[in-house]
Coordinates of C-alpha atoms and ligand atoms in Angstrom, one line a residue:
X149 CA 46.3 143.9 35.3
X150 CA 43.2 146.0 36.2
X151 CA 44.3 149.1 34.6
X152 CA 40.7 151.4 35.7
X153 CA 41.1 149.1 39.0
X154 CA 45.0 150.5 39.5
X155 CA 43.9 153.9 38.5
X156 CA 41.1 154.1 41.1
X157 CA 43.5 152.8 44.1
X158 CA 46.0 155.7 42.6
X159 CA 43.9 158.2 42.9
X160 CA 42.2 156.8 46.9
X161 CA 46.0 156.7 47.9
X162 CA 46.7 160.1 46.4
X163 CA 43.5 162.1 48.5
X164 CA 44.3 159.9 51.6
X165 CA 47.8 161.2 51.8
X166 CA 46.1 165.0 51.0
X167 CA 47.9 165.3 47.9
X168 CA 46.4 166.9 45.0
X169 CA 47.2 165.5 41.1
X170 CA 49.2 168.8 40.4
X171 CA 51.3 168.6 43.8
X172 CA 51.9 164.3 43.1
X173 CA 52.9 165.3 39.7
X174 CA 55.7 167.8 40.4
X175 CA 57.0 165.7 43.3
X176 CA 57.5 163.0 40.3
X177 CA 58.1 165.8 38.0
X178 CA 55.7 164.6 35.2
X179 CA 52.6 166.4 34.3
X180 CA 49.2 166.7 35.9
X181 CA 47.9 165.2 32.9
X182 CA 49.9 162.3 33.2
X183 CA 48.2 161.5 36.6
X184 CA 44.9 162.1 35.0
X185 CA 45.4 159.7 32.8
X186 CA 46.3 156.8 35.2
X187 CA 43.7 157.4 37.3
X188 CA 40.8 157.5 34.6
X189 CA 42.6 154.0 33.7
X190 CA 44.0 155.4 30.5
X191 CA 47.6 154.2 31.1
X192 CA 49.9 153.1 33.4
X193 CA 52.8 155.1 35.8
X194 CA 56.4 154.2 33.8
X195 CA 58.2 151.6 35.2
X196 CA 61.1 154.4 36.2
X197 CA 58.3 156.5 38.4
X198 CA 56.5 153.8 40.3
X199 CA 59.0 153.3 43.3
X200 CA 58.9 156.6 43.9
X201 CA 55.3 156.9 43.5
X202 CA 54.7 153.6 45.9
X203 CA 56.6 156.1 48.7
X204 CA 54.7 159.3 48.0
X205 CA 51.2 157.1 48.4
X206 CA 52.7 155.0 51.3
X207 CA 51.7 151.3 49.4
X208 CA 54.0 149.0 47.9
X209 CA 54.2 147.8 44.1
X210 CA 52.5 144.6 44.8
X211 CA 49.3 146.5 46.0
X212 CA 50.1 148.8 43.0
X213 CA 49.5 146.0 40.6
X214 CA 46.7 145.2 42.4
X215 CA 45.1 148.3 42.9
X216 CA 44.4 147.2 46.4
X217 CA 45.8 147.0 50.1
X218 CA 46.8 144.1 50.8
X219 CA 46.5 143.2 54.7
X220 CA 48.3 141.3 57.1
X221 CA 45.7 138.3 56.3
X222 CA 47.0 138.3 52.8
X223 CA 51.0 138.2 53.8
X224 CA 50.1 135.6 56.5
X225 CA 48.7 133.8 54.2
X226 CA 52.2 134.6 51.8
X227 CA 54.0 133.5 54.9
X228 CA 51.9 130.2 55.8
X229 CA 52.6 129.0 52.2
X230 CA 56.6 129.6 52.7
X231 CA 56.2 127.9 56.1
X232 CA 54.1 124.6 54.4
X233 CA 56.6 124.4 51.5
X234 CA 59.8 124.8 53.9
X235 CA 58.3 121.6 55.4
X236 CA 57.6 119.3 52.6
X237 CA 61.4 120.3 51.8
X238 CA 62.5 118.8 55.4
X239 CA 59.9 116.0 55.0
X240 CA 61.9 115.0 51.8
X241 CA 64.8 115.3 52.8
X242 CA 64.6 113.2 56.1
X243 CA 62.3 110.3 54.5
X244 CA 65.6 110.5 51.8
X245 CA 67.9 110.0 55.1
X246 CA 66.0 107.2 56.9
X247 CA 65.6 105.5 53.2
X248 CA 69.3 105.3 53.0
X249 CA 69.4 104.1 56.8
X250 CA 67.9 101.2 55.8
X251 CA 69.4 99.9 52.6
X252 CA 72.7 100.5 54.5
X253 CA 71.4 98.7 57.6
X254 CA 70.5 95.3 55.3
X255 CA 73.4 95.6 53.3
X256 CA 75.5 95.3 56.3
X257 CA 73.5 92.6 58.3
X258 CA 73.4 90.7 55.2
X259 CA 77.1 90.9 54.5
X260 CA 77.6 90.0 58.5
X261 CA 75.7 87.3 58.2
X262 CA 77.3 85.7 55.3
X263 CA 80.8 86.3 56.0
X264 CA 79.6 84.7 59.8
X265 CA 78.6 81.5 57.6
X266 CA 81.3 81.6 55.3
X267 CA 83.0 81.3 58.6
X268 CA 81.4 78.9 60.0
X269 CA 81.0 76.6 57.2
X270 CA 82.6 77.6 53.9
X271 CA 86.4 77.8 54.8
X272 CA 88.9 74.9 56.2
X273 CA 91.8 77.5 57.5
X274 CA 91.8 78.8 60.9
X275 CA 93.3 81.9 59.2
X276 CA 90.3 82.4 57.0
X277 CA 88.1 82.2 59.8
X278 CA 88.9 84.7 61.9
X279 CA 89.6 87.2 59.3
X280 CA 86.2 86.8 58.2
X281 CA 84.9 87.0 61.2
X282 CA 87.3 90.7 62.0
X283 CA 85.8 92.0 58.4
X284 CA 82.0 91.2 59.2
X285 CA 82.2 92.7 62.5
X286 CA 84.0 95.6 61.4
X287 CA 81.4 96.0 58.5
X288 CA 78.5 95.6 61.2
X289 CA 79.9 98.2 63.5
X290 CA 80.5 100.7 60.5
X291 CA 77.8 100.4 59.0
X292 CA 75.3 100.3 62.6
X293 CA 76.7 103.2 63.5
X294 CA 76.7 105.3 60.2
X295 CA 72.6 104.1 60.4
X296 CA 72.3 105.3 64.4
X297 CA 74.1 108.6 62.6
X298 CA 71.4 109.0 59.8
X299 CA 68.8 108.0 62.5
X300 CA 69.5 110.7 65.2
X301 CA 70.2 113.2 62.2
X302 CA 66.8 113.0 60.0
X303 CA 63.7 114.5 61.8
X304 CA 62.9 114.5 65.4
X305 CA 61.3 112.5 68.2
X306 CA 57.9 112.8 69.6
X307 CA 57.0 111.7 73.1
X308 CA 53.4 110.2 73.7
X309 CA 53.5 111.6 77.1
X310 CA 53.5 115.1 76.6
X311 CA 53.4 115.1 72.6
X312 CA 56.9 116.9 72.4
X313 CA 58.9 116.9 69.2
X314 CA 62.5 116.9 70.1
X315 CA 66.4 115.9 69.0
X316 CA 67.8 113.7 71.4
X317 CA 71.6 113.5 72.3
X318 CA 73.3 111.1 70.3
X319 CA 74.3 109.1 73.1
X320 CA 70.9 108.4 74.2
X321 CA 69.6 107.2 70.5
X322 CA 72.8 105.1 70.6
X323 CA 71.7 103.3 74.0
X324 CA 68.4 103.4 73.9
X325 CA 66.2 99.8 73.6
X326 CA 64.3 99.9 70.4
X327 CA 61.7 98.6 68.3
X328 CA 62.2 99.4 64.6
X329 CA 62.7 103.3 65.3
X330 CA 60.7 104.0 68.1
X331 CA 63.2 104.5 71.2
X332 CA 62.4 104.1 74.5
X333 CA 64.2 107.1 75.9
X334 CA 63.9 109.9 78.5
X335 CA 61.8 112.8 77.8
X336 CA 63.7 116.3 77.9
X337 CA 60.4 118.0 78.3
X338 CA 58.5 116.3 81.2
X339 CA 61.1 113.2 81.9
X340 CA 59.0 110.1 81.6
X341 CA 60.4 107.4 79.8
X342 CA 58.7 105.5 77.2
X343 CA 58.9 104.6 73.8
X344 CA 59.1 107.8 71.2
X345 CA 58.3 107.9 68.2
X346 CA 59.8 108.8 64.6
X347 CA 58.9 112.3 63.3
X348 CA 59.8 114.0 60.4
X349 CA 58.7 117.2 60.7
X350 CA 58.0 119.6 63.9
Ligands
ZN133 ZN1 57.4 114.3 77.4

């Protein structure tokens, strides 16, 4: 902390709202010396004054400690870096989703796919058969539609048409024809269809 810096800003703030060191200090009820000395940067407001003091010179106690206004470029700026780190939070979180989409995806074609050959080749009874065949369909279905879930839930869609970034209905992720996970679906926005792709972020 710039302690002559703070004590300068004090003492701009204190003419610009036409008050005089005696006439601050009483409102505070301190001294006149006491404001002398922060604005020749010899000490500091006490911790138990500077609200008030912050209201009496119309700042706030982050310009305070700066000893300087801060605009609307610097809380933009404040803002922008809330709005960038909110983001990489949503990025993780959705690239967690799809990651899990497809480890469950294999795991259940695999499992299909086995318990299909198993079926096919592996067991004599009848019995066996077809209960193999219930289990691995079951299992498929499950699991295919847990991943549509995950799918529709992490992130958005963007459409190449009008570069729109939107949720779909679940229905329309469910029964849309796709290629890995770009859907070919309708556009909410301008209602072309074609093939949209994967975003994670807006
Ligand atoms: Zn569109």
């Amino acid at each position: 902390m710039d302690q002559e810096k703070i004590g300068r800003f004090i003492a701009t703030c204190r003419k610009e709202q036409r008050l005089t060191q005696a006439v601050l200090a009483e409102k505070l009820g301190i001294t006149d010396r006491a404001v002398s000395k922060w604005e020749t940067g010899r000490s500091l407001p006490d911790a138990s004054i500077m609200l008030e003091l912050c209201n009496l010179l119309k700042i706030n106690i982050n310009e305070l400690f700066t000893g300087e206004r801060l605009g609307m470029d610097q809380y933009k700026e404040m803002a922008e870096q809330h709005l960038m780190e909110m983001r990489r939070q949503e990025e993780r979180t959705n690239k967690k989703l799809l990651s899990l989409e497809t480890v469950i995806g294999y795991i259940c074609s695999i499992s299909f796919l086995l318990m299909i050959f198993a079926a096919s080749f592996a067991v004599a009874s009848t019995w066996w058969r077809v209960a193999l065949i219930v289990a691995g369909s079951i299992i498929f279905i499950v699991g295919i539609a847990y991943c549509l879930k995950l799918e529709h839930d992490a992130g958005y869609y963007e459409c190449p048409e009008c570069g729109a970034i939107y949720i779909p209905s679940m229905k329309s992720v469910i029964f849309a024809p796709h290629i890995w996970r770009n859907r070919k679906m309708t556009c909410p926005h301008c209602g072309k269809r074609a093939y949209h792709k994967k975003v994670l972020t807006k």
